[in-house]
Amino acid sequence: MAATTNFVAAQAANRRNTLVLLVVLTALAALFGYLVGWVLEGQVTDTVALVSYTGLVAAAAMAGASVVWSGISLAFGSRMVLAMADAKPIEKADAPQLFNIVEEMSIAAGVPMPKVMVMETDALNAFATGTSTSNAAIVVTRGLLSTLNREELQGVVGHEMGHIANLDTRYMTVVGVTVGLIALVASMILRAMQWGSYSSSSSRSDRKGGSGGAAILIIVLLVVAVLAPLAAKAVQMAVSRQREYLADATSVQFTRNPDGLISALQKLEAAAGKPFPGVSDATQHLFIVNPVRQMTAKTSALMATHPDIESRIARLRNLGA
C-alpha cells in the first residue's frame, strides 16, 4: 500500500528547509566576502593574518548587500517579472472559466483573489508571482487556456495558488538575488585576475621578499571564485525543485483531485522544451514546467530548475489528503 503524505507536515518541512538554504546562501556570500578582504589585506601587507579585519568588513558588506538587494527585489521584482513576460491583465468576461477556477482556488487557499493575466503565446505554461498573498498574480498562456479541460486547468491553477499560499515566489526571489550577487562578485574577481591585477601585485611582493602567503591566498580565492557560484546555483536549483513538489502537493490539497494535475502535466510535458517570447534563464524557474529546457531524470542537479515530470507524477499518485 502506498504511503500518504501529510500536507501540513510537508509544508512545514519545506518551509524549514528553504529557510536553512537561504541562511546557507547568505553565509556563503559572507564567507566569499571575507576571503576577498583577506586576500586584499594580504596583498597590501605581504602577510597572512589569522584574522583579517578587512575580511570581516568585506563579509559584512556582502551580507548587507544581499539583504539590500533582496529588499529591492521584493519591492519591485513582481512588476519586473510581469513586464519581462509581457503578461496582460484580463477581465472575467474574457475568460469566465479561468476566473471561476481562480476564485475557487483562492477560497480553498484562504488568500485574496490574485490578479489574472495572460501571455499571448500558443505554448502551454503558467506561473505565479507576488511578494505576498495580497499582491499576487497568476499568469497562464493562451495555449494553456485553449488546450486544457476544466479539471486540468484547475490542477494547474491549484499548483500556482500553492506557490502563492506557501510564499514560494518570495523565497525564490530572495534566493535568486543572493545567487546573482555571489555570481557577480565571483565574475569581478575572475576578470580582475584575468587582467593581471593580482599578478602585478604578486610581482611587487616578490621584489619585497614576501613570504608567498598572499600568493597562496590568491590561488585559494581563484578556486572559490570558480566554485562559489556553482555551489550557490546548486542550492538555488534544490530550492526550486522542492518548491515544485510542494506546490504539486498543495494543488491536490486544494482540488482533492490529483488526476487533473497529472493529466495537465502529461500534456505540458508533450509540449515542453520550446522557448517562447517573455521567458529567459532569469525567469525559467517560475513556470510550472521549464519553458527553456526539458527536465529529465538524467538532468544535472545544477541545471534542473524542476523535477522531471515522471517523478512529479509518481509523487502525485502517492499523495493522500
PDB file of C-alpha atoms in Angstrom:
ATOM      1  CA  MET A   1       0.000   0.000   0.000  1.00  0.00           C
ATOM      2  CA  ALA A   2       1.394   3.378  -0.983  1.00  0.00           C
ATOM      3  CA  ALA A   3       2.253   5.740   1.813  1.00  0.00           C
ATOM      4  CA  THR A   4       0.377   9.015   2.017  1.00  0.00           C
ATOM      5  CA  THR A   5       1.673  12.490   2.629  1.00  0.00           C
ATOM      6  CA  ASN A   6       0.647  14.788   5.467  1.00  0.00           C
ATOM      7  CA  PHE A   7       0.258  18.155   3.729  1.00  0.00           C
ATOM      8  CA  VAL A   8       0.719  20.296   6.822  1.00  0.00           C
ATOM      9  CA  ALA A   9       3.882  18.419   7.784  1.00  0.00           C
ATOM     10  CA  ALA A  10       5.201  18.564   4.208  1.00  0.00           C
ATOM     11  CA  GLN A  11       4.642  22.311   4.008  1.00  0.00           C
ATOM     12  CA  ALA A  12       6.264  22.926   7.406  1.00  0.00           C
ATOM     13  CA  ALA A  13       9.269  20.779   6.480  1.00  0.00           C
ATOM     14  CA  ASN A  14       9.747  22.540   3.156  1.00  0.00           C
ATOM     15  CA  ARG A  15       9.468  25.960   4.781  1.00  0.00           C
ATOM     16  CA  ARG A  16      12.167  24.999   7.296  1.00  0.00           C
ATOM     17  CA  ASN A  17      14.386  23.554   4.582  1.00  0.00           C
ATOM     18  CA  THR A  18      14.068  26.683   2.475  1.00  0.00           C
ATOM     19  CA  LEU A  19      14.905  28.925   5.424  1.00  0.00           C
ATOM     20  CA  VAL A  20      18.007  26.833   6.090  1.00  0.00           C
ATOM     21  CA  LEU A  21      19.035  27.103   2.443  1.00  0.00           C
ATOM     22  CA  LEU A  22      18.580  30.877   2.479  1.00  0.00           C
ATOM     23  CA  VAL A  23      20.773  31.110   5.575  1.00  0.00           C
ATOM     24  CA  VAL A  24      23.377  28.909   3.889  1.00  0.00           C
ATOM     25  CA  LEU A  25      23.405  31.169   0.817  1.00  0.00           C
ATOM     26  CA  THR A  26      23.804  34.308   2.900  1.00  0.00           C
ATOM     27  CA  ALA A  27      26.604  32.656   4.863  1.00  0.00           C
ATOM     28  CA  LEU A  28      28.257  31.626   1.597  1.00  0.00           C
ATOM     29  CA  ALA A  29      28.084  35.226   0.390  1.00  0.00           C
ATOM     30  CA  ALA A  30      29.622  36.467   3.659  1.00  0.00           C
ATOM     31  CA  LEU A  31      32.353  33.818   3.542  1.00  0.00           C
ATOM     32  CA  PHE A  32      33.166  34.763  -0.018  1.00  0.00           C
ATOM     33  CA  GLY A  33      33.378  38.422   1.000  1.00  0.00           C
ATOM     34  CA  TYR A  34      35.667  37.559   3.894  1.00  0.00           C
ATOM     35  CA  LEU A  35      38.025  35.685   1.598  1.00  0.00           C
ATOM     36  CA  VAL A  36      38.142  38.611  -0.837  1.00  0.00           C
ATOM     37  CA  GLY A  37      39.003  41.005   2.004  1.00  0.00           C
ATOM     38  CA  TRP A  38      41.570  38.587   3.391  1.00  0.00           C
ATOM     39  CA  VAL A  39      43.351  38.388   0.049  1.00  0.00           C
ATOM     40  CA  LEU A  40      43.305  42.158  -0.430  1.00  0.00           C
ATOM     41  CA  GLU A  41      44.771  42.660   3.037  1.00  0.00           C
ATOM     42  CA  GLY A  42      47.469  40.089   2.311  1.00  0.00           C
ATOM     43  CA  GLN A  43      48.360  41.860  -0.927  1.00  0.00           C
ATOM     44  CA  VAL A  44      48.884  45.136   0.895  1.00  0.00           C
ATOM     45  CA  THR A  45      50.765  43.841   3.934  1.00  0.00           C
ATOM     46  CA  ASP A  46      52.552  40.816   2.399  1.00  0.00           C
ATOM     47  CA  THR A  47      51.453  38.824   5.451  1.00  0.00           C
ATOM     48  CA  VAL A  48      48.694  36.344   6.144  1.00  0.00           C
ATOM     49  CA  ALA A  49      46.923  37.278   9.371  1.00  0.00           C
ATOM     50  CA  LEU A  50      44.971  34.645  11.277  1.00  0.00           C
ATOM     51  CA  VAL A  51      42.026  37.059  11.491  1.00  0.00           C
ATOM     52  CA  SER A  52      41.553  39.615   8.730  1.00  0.00           C
ATOM     53  CA  TYR A  53      39.758  42.796   9.739  1.00  0.00           C
ATOM     54  CA  THR A  54      39.426  43.752   6.082  1.00  0.00           C
ATOM     55  CA  GLY A  55      37.867  40.346   5.510  1.00  0.00           C
ATOM     56  CA  LEU A  56      35.373  40.906   8.318  1.00  0.00           C
ATOM     57  CA  VAL A  57      34.373  44.242   6.789  1.00  0.00           C
ATOM     58  CA  ALA A  58      34.014  42.648   3.355  1.00  0.00           C
ATOM     59  CA  ALA A  59      31.942  39.791   4.805  1.00  0.00           C
ATOM     60  CA  ALA A  60      29.599  42.266   6.493  1.00  0.00           C
ATOM     61  CA  ALA A  61      29.371  44.220   3.232  1.00  0.00           C
ATOM     62  CA  MET A  62      28.434  41.108   1.245  1.00  0.00           C
ATOM     63  CA  ALA A  63      25.809  40.060   3.783  1.00  0.00           C
ATOM     64  CA  GLY A  64      24.442  43.607   3.866  1.00  0.00           C
ATOM     65  CA  ALA A  65      24.387  43.816   0.078  1.00  0.00           C
ATOM     66  CA  SER A  66      22.467  40.548  -0.037  1.00  0.00           C
ATOM     67  CA  VAL A  67      19.844  41.931   2.335  1.00  0.00           C
ATOM     68  CA  VAL A  68      19.573  45.253   0.447  1.00  0.00           C
ATOM     69  CA  TRP A  69      19.317  43.597  -2.965  1.00  0.00           C
ATOM     70  CA  SER A  70      16.724  41.199  -1.608  1.00  0.00           C
ATOM     71  CA  GLY A  71      14.705  44.147  -0.309  1.00  0.00           C
ATOM     72  CA  ILE A  72      14.844  45.895  -3.675  1.00  0.00           C
ATOM     73  CA  SER A  73      13.844  42.716  -5.450  1.00  0.00           C
ATOM     74  CA  LEU A  74      10.950  42.126  -3.060  1.00  0.00           C
ATOM     75  CA  ALA A  75       9.735  45.664  -3.670  1.00  0.00           C
ATOM     76  CA  PHE A  76       9.929  45.658  -7.465  1.00  0.00           C
ATOM     77  CA  GLY A  77      10.575  42.068  -8.533  1.00  0.00           C
ATOM     78  CA  SER A  78       6.985  41.079  -9.345  1.00  0.00           C
ATOM     79  CA  ARG A  79       6.402  44.055 -11.612  1.00  0.00           C
ATOM     80  CA  MET A  80       9.666  43.384 -13.383  1.00  0.00           C
ATOM     81  CA  VAL A  81       8.801  39.719 -13.962  1.00  0.00           C
ATOM     82  CA  LEU A  82       5.353  40.571 -15.342  1.00  0.00           C
ATOM     83  CA  ALA A  83       6.844  43.195 -17.635  1.00  0.00           C
ATOM     84  CA  MET A  84       9.504  40.768 -18.892  1.00  0.00           C
ATOM     85  CA  ALA A  85       6.830  38.140 -19.568  1.00  0.00           C
ATOM     86  CA  ASP A  86       4.628  40.714 -21.336  1.00  0.00           C
ATOM     87  CA  ALA A  87       1.691  39.414 -19.291  1.00  0.00           C
ATOM     88  CA  LYS A  88      -1.556  41.315 -19.781  1.00  0.00           C
ATOM     89  CA  PRO A  89      -4.419  41.543 -17.261  1.00  0.00           C
ATOM     90  CA  ILE A  90      -7.777  40.243 -18.442  1.00  0.00           C
ATOM     91  CA  GLU A  91     -11.357  40.701 -17.297  1.00  0.00           C
ATOM     92  CA  LYS A  92     -13.728  37.980 -16.150  1.00  0.00           C
ATOM     93  CA  ALA A  93     -15.704  38.280 -19.390  1.00  0.00           C
ATOM     94  CA  ASP A  94     -12.551  37.387 -21.344  1.00  0.00           C
ATOM     95  CA  ALA A  95     -12.110  34.002 -19.628  1.00  0.00           C
ATOM     96  CA  PRO A  96     -15.012  33.246 -17.265  1.00  0.00           C
ATOM     97  CA  GLN A  97     -13.979  29.629 -16.640  1.00  0.00           C
ATOM     98  CA  LEU A  98     -10.442  30.643 -15.677  1.00  0.00           C
ATOM     99  CA  PHE A  99     -11.722  33.352 -13.322  1.00  0.00           C
ATOM    100  CA  ASN A 100     -14.148  30.894 -11.767  1.00  0.00           C
ATOM    101  CA  ILE A 101     -11.344  28.408 -11.120  1.00  0.00           C
ATOM    102  CA  VAL A 102      -9.041  31.069  -9.669  1.00  0.00           C
ATOM    103  CA  GLU A 103     -11.856  32.189  -7.352  1.00  0.00           C
ATOM    104  CA  GLU A 104     -12.403  28.587  -6.217  1.00  0.00           C
ATOM    105  CA  MET A 105      -8.719  28.048  -5.540  1.00  0.00           C
ATOM    106  CA  SER A 106      -8.306  31.361  -3.693  1.00  0.00           C
ATOM    107  CA  ILE A 107     -11.174  30.354  -1.403  1.00  0.00           C
ATOM    108  CA  ALA A 108      -9.634  26.911  -0.869  1.00  0.00           C
ATOM    109  CA  ALA A 109      -6.262  28.519  -0.101  1.00  0.00           C
ATOM    110  CA  GLY A 110      -7.750  31.211   2.129  1.00  0.00           C
ATOM    111  CA  VAL A 111      -5.924  34.004   0.308  1.00  0.00           C
ATOM    112  CA  PRO A 112      -7.182  37.112  -1.525  1.00  0.00           C
ATOM    113  CA  MET A 113      -8.133  36.726  -5.174  1.00  0.00           C
ATOM    114  CA  PRO A 114      -4.932  37.267  -7.192  1.00  0.00           C
ATOM    115  CA  LYS A 115      -4.747  39.162 -10.454  1.00  0.00           C
ATOM    116  CA  VAL A 116      -5.421  37.015 -13.515  1.00  0.00           C
ATOM    117  CA  MET A 117      -3.175  37.601 -16.510  1.00  0.00           C
ATOM    118  CA  VAL A 118      -2.462  36.008 -19.878  1.00  0.00           C
ATOM    119  CA  MET A 119       0.623  35.627 -22.064  1.00  0.00           C
ATOM    120  CA  GLU A 120      -0.326  35.644 -25.730  1.00  0.00           C
ATOM    121  CA  THR A 121       1.548  32.548 -26.889  1.00  0.00           C
ATOM    122  CA  ASP A 122       0.498  29.107 -28.087  1.00  0.00           C
ATOM    123  CA  ALA A 123       2.907  27.474 -25.608  1.00  0.00           C
ATOM    124  CA  LEU A 124       1.416  25.602 -22.661  1.00  0.00           C
ATOM    125  CA  ASN A 125       2.611  27.058 -19.372  1.00  0.00           C
ATOM    126  CA  ALA A 126       1.751  29.119 -16.297  1.00  0.00           C
ATOM    127  CA  PHE A 127       3.433  30.865 -13.392  1.00  0.00           C
ATOM    128  CA  ALA A 128       2.649  32.845 -10.268  1.00  0.00           C
ATOM    129  CA  THR A 129       4.356  35.911  -8.879  1.00  0.00           C
ATOM    130  CA  GLY A 130       3.972  38.252  -5.940  1.00  0.00           C
ATOM    131  CA  THR A 131       5.856  39.010  -2.739  1.00  0.00           C
ATOM    132  CA  SER A 132       2.766  38.495  -0.591  1.00  0.00           C
ATOM    133  CA  THR A 133      -0.685  36.981  -0.900  1.00  0.00           C
ATOM    134  CA  SER A 134      -2.158  40.473  -1.257  1.00  0.00           C
ATOM    135  CA  ASN A 135      -0.254  41.477  -4.408  1.00  0.00           C
ATOM    136  CA  ALA A 136      -0.050  38.132  -6.208  1.00  0.00           C
ATOM    137  CA  ALA A 137      -0.816  37.320  -9.830  1.00  0.00           C
ATOM    138  CA  ILE A 138      -1.439  34.091 -11.712  1.00  0.00           C
ATOM    139  CA  VAL A 139      -0.368  34.095 -15.339  1.00  0.00           C
ATOM    140  CA  VAL A 140      -1.370  31.476 -17.897  1.00  0.00           C
ATOM    141  CA  THR A 141      -0.569  31.231 -21.581  1.00  0.00           C
ATOM    142  CA  ARG A 142      -3.236  31.420 -24.268  1.00  0.00           C
ATOM    143  CA  GLY A 143      -2.209  27.953 -25.393  1.00  0.00           C
ATOM    144  CA  LEU A 144      -2.912  26.568 -21.928  1.00  0.00           C
ATOM    145  CA  LEU A 145      -6.397  28.064 -21.902  1.00  0.00           C
ATOM    146  CA  SER A 146      -7.280  26.619 -25.288  1.00  0.00           C
ATOM    147  CA  THR A 147      -5.815  23.151 -24.668  1.00  0.00           C
ATOM    148  CA  LEU A 148      -6.638  22.061 -21.110  1.00  0.00           C
ATOM    149  CA  ASN A 149     -10.069  21.000 -19.936  1.00  0.00           C
ATOM    150  CA  ARG A 150     -11.547  22.389 -16.733  1.00  0.00           C
ATOM    151  CA  GLU A 151     -10.218  19.630 -14.476  1.00  0.00           C
ATOM    152  CA  GLU A 152      -6.687  20.033 -15.855  1.00  0.00           C
ATOM    153  CA  LEU A 153      -6.811  23.817 -15.679  1.00  0.00           C
ATOM    154  CA  GLN A 154      -7.957  23.567 -12.071  1.00  0.00           C
ATOM    155  CA  GLY A 155      -4.937  21.397 -11.280  1.00  0.00           C
ATOM    156  CA  VAL A 156      -2.551  23.952 -12.826  1.00  0.00           C
ATOM    157  CA  VAL A 157      -4.211  26.915 -11.109  1.00  0.00           C
ATOM    158  CA  GLY A 158      -4.150  24.970  -7.831  1.00  0.00           C
ATOM    159  CA  HIS A 159      -0.397  24.473  -8.298  1.00  0.00           C
ATOM    160  CA  GLU A 160       0.174  28.181  -8.854  1.00  0.00           C
ATOM    161  CA  MET A 161      -2.130  29.069  -5.952  1.00  0.00           C
ATOM    162  CA  GLY A 162       0.030  26.740  -3.869  1.00  0.00           C
ATOM    163  CA  HIS A 163       3.082  28.826  -4.744  1.00  0.00           C
ATOM    164  CA  ILE A 164       1.211  31.934  -3.596  1.00  0.00           C
ATOM    165  CA  ALA A 165      -0.155  30.385  -0.389  1.00  0.00           C
ATOM    166  CA  ASN A 166       3.261  28.947   0.508  1.00  0.00           C
ATOM    167  CA  LEU A 167       5.030  32.246  -0.343  1.00  0.00           C
ATOM    168  CA  ASP A 168       7.282  30.383  -2.756  1.00  0.00           C
ATOM    169  CA  THR A 169       7.666  33.402  -5.031  1.00  0.00           C
ATOM    170  CA  ARG A 170       9.055  35.459  -2.166  1.00  0.00           C
ATOM    171  CA  TYR A 171      11.536  32.749  -1.211  1.00  0.00           C
ATOM    172  CA  MET A 172      12.691  32.209  -4.786  1.00  0.00           C
ATOM    173  CA  THR A 173      13.159  35.946  -5.285  1.00  0.00           C
ATOM    174  CA  VAL A 174      15.461  36.187  -2.271  1.00  0.00           C
ATOM    175  CA  VAL A 175      17.393  33.066  -3.274  1.00  0.00           C
ATOM    176  CA  GLY A 176      17.768  34.269  -6.856  1.00  0.00           C
ATOM    177  CA  VAL A 177      19.056  37.670  -5.778  1.00  0.00           C
ATOM    178  CA  THR A 178      21.628  36.154  -3.405  1.00  0.00           C
ATOM    179  CA  VAL A 179      22.836  33.720  -6.059  1.00  0.00           C
ATOM    180  CA  GLY A 180      23.145  36.593  -8.521  1.00  0.00           C
ATOM    181  CA  LEU A 181      25.175  38.634  -6.045  1.00  0.00           C
ATOM    182  CA  ILE A 182      27.626  35.789  -5.460  1.00  0.00           C
ATOM    183  CA  ALA A 183      27.973  35.223  -9.210  1.00  0.00           C
ATOM    184  CA  LEU A 184      28.542  38.949  -9.807  1.00  0.00           C
ATOM    185  CA  VAL A 185      31.341  39.216  -7.237  1.00  0.00           C
ATOM    186  CA  ALA A 186      32.939  35.999  -8.494  1.00  0.00           C
ATOM    187  CA  SER A 187      32.868  37.319 -12.049  1.00  0.00           C
ATOM    188  CA  MET A 188      34.517  40.584 -10.952  1.00  0.00           C
ATOM    189  CA  ILE A 189      37.274  38.657  -9.145  1.00  0.00           C
ATOM    190  CA  LEU A 190      37.946  36.421 -12.141  1.00  0.00           C
ATOM    191  CA  ARG A 191      38.054  39.398 -14.500  1.00  0.00           C
ATOM    192  CA  ALA A 192      40.496  41.195 -12.210  1.00  0.00           C
ATOM    193  CA  MET A 193      42.744  38.161 -12.224  1.00  0.00           C
ATOM    194  CA  GLN A 194      42.480  37.867 -15.970  1.00  0.00           C
ATOM    195  CA  TRP A 195      43.552  41.464 -16.390  1.00  0.00           C
ATOM    196  CA  GLY A 196      46.612  40.750 -14.270  1.00  0.00           C
ATOM    197  CA  SER A 197      45.736  42.935 -11.304  1.00  0.00           C
ATOM    198  CA  TYR A 198      46.805  40.327  -8.820  1.00  0.00           C
ATOM    199  CA  SER A 199      49.797  39.047 -10.757  1.00  0.00           C
ATOM    200  CA  SER A 200      51.302  42.525 -10.788  1.00  0.00           C
ATOM    201  CA  SER A 201      50.760  42.784  -7.043  1.00  0.00           C
ATOM    202  CA  SER A 202      52.440  39.412  -6.575  1.00  0.00           C
ATOM    203  CA  SER A 203      55.442  40.639  -8.521  1.00  0.00           C
ATOM    204  CA  ARG A 204      55.758  43.573  -6.173  1.00  0.00           C
ATOM    205  CA  SER A 205      55.551  41.202  -3.219  1.00  0.00           C
ATOM    206  CA  ASP A 206      58.340  39.050  -4.653  1.00  0.00           C
ATOM    207  CA  ARG A 207      60.543  42.098  -5.031  1.00  0.00           C
ATOM    208  CA  LYS A 208      59.919  42.943  -1.381  1.00  0.00           C
ATOM    209  CA  GLY A 209      60.874  39.430  -0.343  1.00  0.00           C
ATOM    210  CA  GLY A 210      57.335  38.468   0.709  1.00  0.00           C
ATOM    211  CA  SER A 211      56.698  35.108   2.243  1.00  0.00           C
ATOM    212  CA  GLY A 212      54.391  33.965  -0.540  1.00  0.00           C
ATOM    213  CA  GLY A 213      51.396  33.683   1.788  1.00  0.00           C
ATOM    214  CA  ALA A 214      49.490  36.248  -0.242  1.00  0.00           C
ATOM    215  CA  ALA A 215      50.103  34.252  -3.405  1.00  0.00           C
ATOM    216  CA  ILE A 216      48.634  31.173  -1.738  1.00  0.00           C
ATOM    217  CA  LEU A 217      45.567  33.169  -0.770  1.00  0.00           C
ATOM    218  CA  ILE A 218      45.174  34.279  -4.387  1.00  0.00           C
ATOM    219  CA  ILE A 219      45.122  30.656  -5.505  1.00  0.00           C
ATOM    220  CA  VAL A 220      42.512  29.861  -2.858  1.00  0.00           C
ATOM    221  CA  LEU A 221      40.435  32.849  -3.962  1.00  0.00           C
ATOM    222  CA  LEU A 222      40.630  31.751  -7.581  1.00  0.00           C
ATOM    223  CA  VAL A 223      39.306  28.306  -6.687  1.00  0.00           C
ATOM    224  CA  VAL A 224      36.498  29.763  -4.551  1.00  0.00           C
ATOM    225  CA  ALA A 225      35.589  32.305  -7.266  1.00  0.00           C
ATOM    226  CA  VAL A 226      35.021  29.412  -9.647  1.00  0.00           C
ATOM    227  CA  LEU A 227      33.240  27.090  -7.222  1.00  0.00           C
ATOM    228  CA  ALA A 228      31.116  29.552  -5.176  1.00  0.00           C
ATOM    229  CA  PRO A 229      28.680  30.473  -7.987  1.00  0.00           C
ATOM    230  CA  LEU A 230      28.287  26.797  -8.883  1.00  0.00           C
ATOM    231  CA  ALA A 231      27.557  25.875  -5.266  1.00  0.00           C
ATOM    232  CA  ALA A 232      25.100  28.760  -4.915  1.00  0.00           C
ATOM    233  CA  LYS A 233      23.375  27.804  -8.155  1.00  0.00           C
ATOM    234  CA  ALA A 234      23.057  24.204  -6.989  1.00  0.00           C
ATOM    235  CA  VAL A 235      21.377  25.434  -3.793  1.00  0.00           C
ATOM    236  CA  GLN A 236      19.010  27.615  -5.837  1.00  0.00           C
ATOM    237  CA  MET A 237      18.018  24.683  -8.033  1.00  0.00           C
ATOM    238  CA  ALA A 238      17.471  22.479  -4.980  1.00  0.00           C
ATOM    239  CA  VAL A 239      15.100  25.081  -3.512  1.00  0.00           C
ATOM    240  CA  SER A 240      13.247  25.376  -6.813  1.00  0.00           C
ATOM    241  CA  ARG A 241      12.749  21.620  -7.174  1.00  0.00           C
ATOM    242  CA  GLN A 242      11.442  21.241  -3.619  1.00  0.00           C
ATOM    243  CA  ARG A 243       9.050  24.123  -4.183  1.00  0.00           C
ATOM    244  CA  GLU A 244       7.597  22.416  -7.257  1.00  0.00           C
ATOM    245  CA  TYR A 245       6.955  19.222  -5.327  1.00  0.00           C
ATOM    246  CA  LEU A 246       5.298  21.219  -2.555  1.00  0.00           C
ATOM    247  CA  ALA A 247       3.117  23.188  -4.985  1.00  0.00           C
ATOM    248  CA  ASP A 248       2.007  19.938  -6.639  1.00  0.00           C
ATOM    249  CA  ALA A 249       1.015  18.537  -3.244  1.00  0.00           C
ATOM    250  CA  THR A 250      -0.749  21.778  -2.322  1.00  0.00           C
ATOM    251  CA  SER A 251      -2.721  21.676  -5.580  1.00  0.00           C
ATOM    252  CA  VAL A 252      -4.083  18.262  -4.595  1.00  0.00           C
ATOM    253  CA  GLN A 253      -4.900  19.615  -1.149  1.00  0.00           C
ATOM    254  CA  PHE A 254      -6.955  22.418  -2.732  1.00  0.00           C
ATOM    255  CA  THR A 255      -8.625  20.408  -5.521  1.00  0.00           C
ATOM    256  CA  ARG A 256      -8.845  16.989  -3.821  1.00  0.00           C
ATOM    257  CA  ASN A 257      -8.171  15.615  -7.294  1.00  0.00           C
ATOM    258  CA  PRO A 258      -4.635  14.588  -8.320  1.00  0.00           C
ATOM    259  CA  ASP A 259      -5.833  13.307 -11.705  1.00  0.00           C
ATOM    260  CA  GLY A 260      -6.413  16.797 -13.072  1.00  0.00           C
ATOM    261  CA  LEU A 261      -2.851  17.945 -12.417  1.00  0.00           C
ATOM    262  CA  ILE A 262      -1.404  14.610 -13.554  1.00  0.00           C
ATOM    263  CA  SER A 263      -3.212  14.888 -16.883  1.00  0.00           C
ATOM    264  CA  ALA A 264      -2.170  18.545 -17.238  1.00  0.00           C
ATOM    265  CA  LEU A 265       1.496  17.727 -16.553  1.00  0.00           C
ATOM    266  CA  GLN A 266       1.407  14.992 -19.183  1.00  0.00           C
ATOM    267  CA  LYS A 267       0.094  17.459 -21.765  1.00  0.00           C
ATOM    268  CA  LEU A 268       2.615  20.104 -20.714  1.00  0.00           C
ATOM    269  CA  GLU A 269       5.441  17.587 -20.961  1.00  0.00           C
ATOM    270  CA  ALA A 270       4.446  16.706 -24.514  1.00  0.00           C
ATOM    271  CA  ALA A 271       4.578  20.388 -25.475  1.00  0.00           C
ATOM    272  CA  ALA A 272       7.594  21.374 -23.322  1.00  0.00           C
ATOM    273  CA  GLY A 273      11.062  22.476 -24.338  1.00  0.00           C
ATOM    274  CA  LYS A 274      10.024  25.136 -26.835  1.00  0.00           C
ATOM    275  CA  PRO A 275      11.039  28.613 -25.596  1.00  0.00           C
ATOM    276  CA  PHE A 276       8.633  31.447 -26.291  1.00  0.00           C
ATOM    277  CA  PRO A 277       8.749  35.251 -26.042  1.00  0.00           C
ATOM    278  CA  GLY A 278       8.793  36.540 -22.481  1.00  0.00           C
ATOM    279  CA  VAL A 279      10.892  33.772 -20.907  1.00  0.00           C
ATOM    280  CA  SER A 280      14.584  33.705 -20.094  1.00  0.00           C
ATOM    281  CA  ASP A 281      17.113  31.964 -17.853  1.00  0.00           C
ATOM    282  CA  ALA A 282      16.208  34.523 -15.176  1.00  0.00           C
ATOM    283  CA  THR A 283      12.514  33.528 -15.105  1.00  0.00           C
ATOM    284  CA  GLN A 284      12.539  29.866 -16.188  1.00  0.00           C
ATOM    285  CA  HIS A 285      12.260  28.595 -12.607  1.00  0.00           C
ATOM    286  CA  LEU A 286       8.937  30.415 -12.088  1.00  0.00           C
ATOM    287  CA  PHE A 287       6.912  28.386 -14.587  1.00  0.00           C
ATOM    288  CA  ILE A 288       5.056  25.167 -13.795  1.00  0.00           C
ATOM    289  CA  VAL A 289       7.330  23.399 -16.302  1.00  0.00           C
ATOM    290  CA  ASN A 290      10.641  24.778 -17.528  1.00  0.00           C
ATOM    291  CA  PRO A 291       9.957  26.681 -20.777  1.00  0.00           C
ATOM    292  CA  VAL A 292      13.610  26.757 -21.833  1.00  0.00           C
ATOM    293  CA  ARG A 293      14.719  23.126 -21.489  1.00  0.00           C
ATOM    294  CA  GLN A 294      13.005  19.858 -20.708  1.00  0.00           C
ATOM    295  CA  MET A 295      13.882  18.276 -17.380  1.00  0.00           C
ATOM    296  CA  THR A 296      14.574  14.544 -17.275  1.00  0.00           C
ATOM    297  CA  ALA A 297      15.735  12.149 -14.565  1.00  0.00           C
ATOM    298  CA  LYS A 298      19.241  12.475 -16.042  1.00  0.00           C
ATOM    299  CA  THR A 299      19.319  16.291 -15.959  1.00  0.00           C
ATOM    300  CA  SER A 300      22.205  17.604 -13.869  1.00  0.00           C
ATOM    301  CA  ALA A 301      21.178  18.848 -10.436  1.00  0.00           C
ATOM    302  CA  LEU A 302      22.972  22.104 -11.249  1.00  0.00           C
ATOM    303  CA  MET A 303      20.728  22.676 -14.269  1.00  0.00           C
ATOM    304  CA  ALA A 304      17.415  21.228 -13.038  1.00  0.00           C
ATOM    305  CA  THR A 305      15.037  24.033 -12.069  1.00  0.00           C
ATOM    306  CA  HIS A 306      12.200  21.478 -11.840  1.00  0.00           C
ATOM    307  CA  PRO A 307      11.922  17.795 -11.017  1.00  0.00           C
ATOM    308  CA  ASP A 308      11.299  15.622 -14.052  1.00  0.00           C
ATOM    309  CA  ILE A 309       7.618  15.148 -14.885  1.00  0.00           C
ATOM    310  CA  GLU A 310       7.723  11.403 -14.258  1.00  0.00           C
ATOM    311  CA  SER A 311       8.908  11.946 -10.680  1.00  0.00           C
ATOM    312  CA  ARG A 312       6.265  14.614 -10.085  1.00  0.00           C
ATOM    313  CA  ILE A 313       3.507  12.358 -11.358  1.00  0.00           C
ATOM    314  CA  ALA A 314       4.770   9.448  -9.252  1.00  0.00           C
ATOM    315  CA  ARG A 315       4.577  11.618  -6.133  1.00  0.00           C
ATOM    316  CA  LEU A 316       1.111  12.873  -7.039  1.00  0.00           C
ATOM    317  CA  ARG A 317      -0.152   9.317  -7.345  1.00  0.00           C
ATOM    318  CA  ASN A 318       1.266   8.631  -3.894  1.00  0.00           C
ATOM    319  CA  LEU A 319      -0.427  11.569  -2.209  1.00  0.00           C
ATOM    320  CA  GLY A 320      -3.380  11.353   0.112  1.00  0.00           C
ATOM    321  CA  ALA A 321      -5.367  14.072   1.821  1.00  0.00           C
TER     322      ALA A 321
END
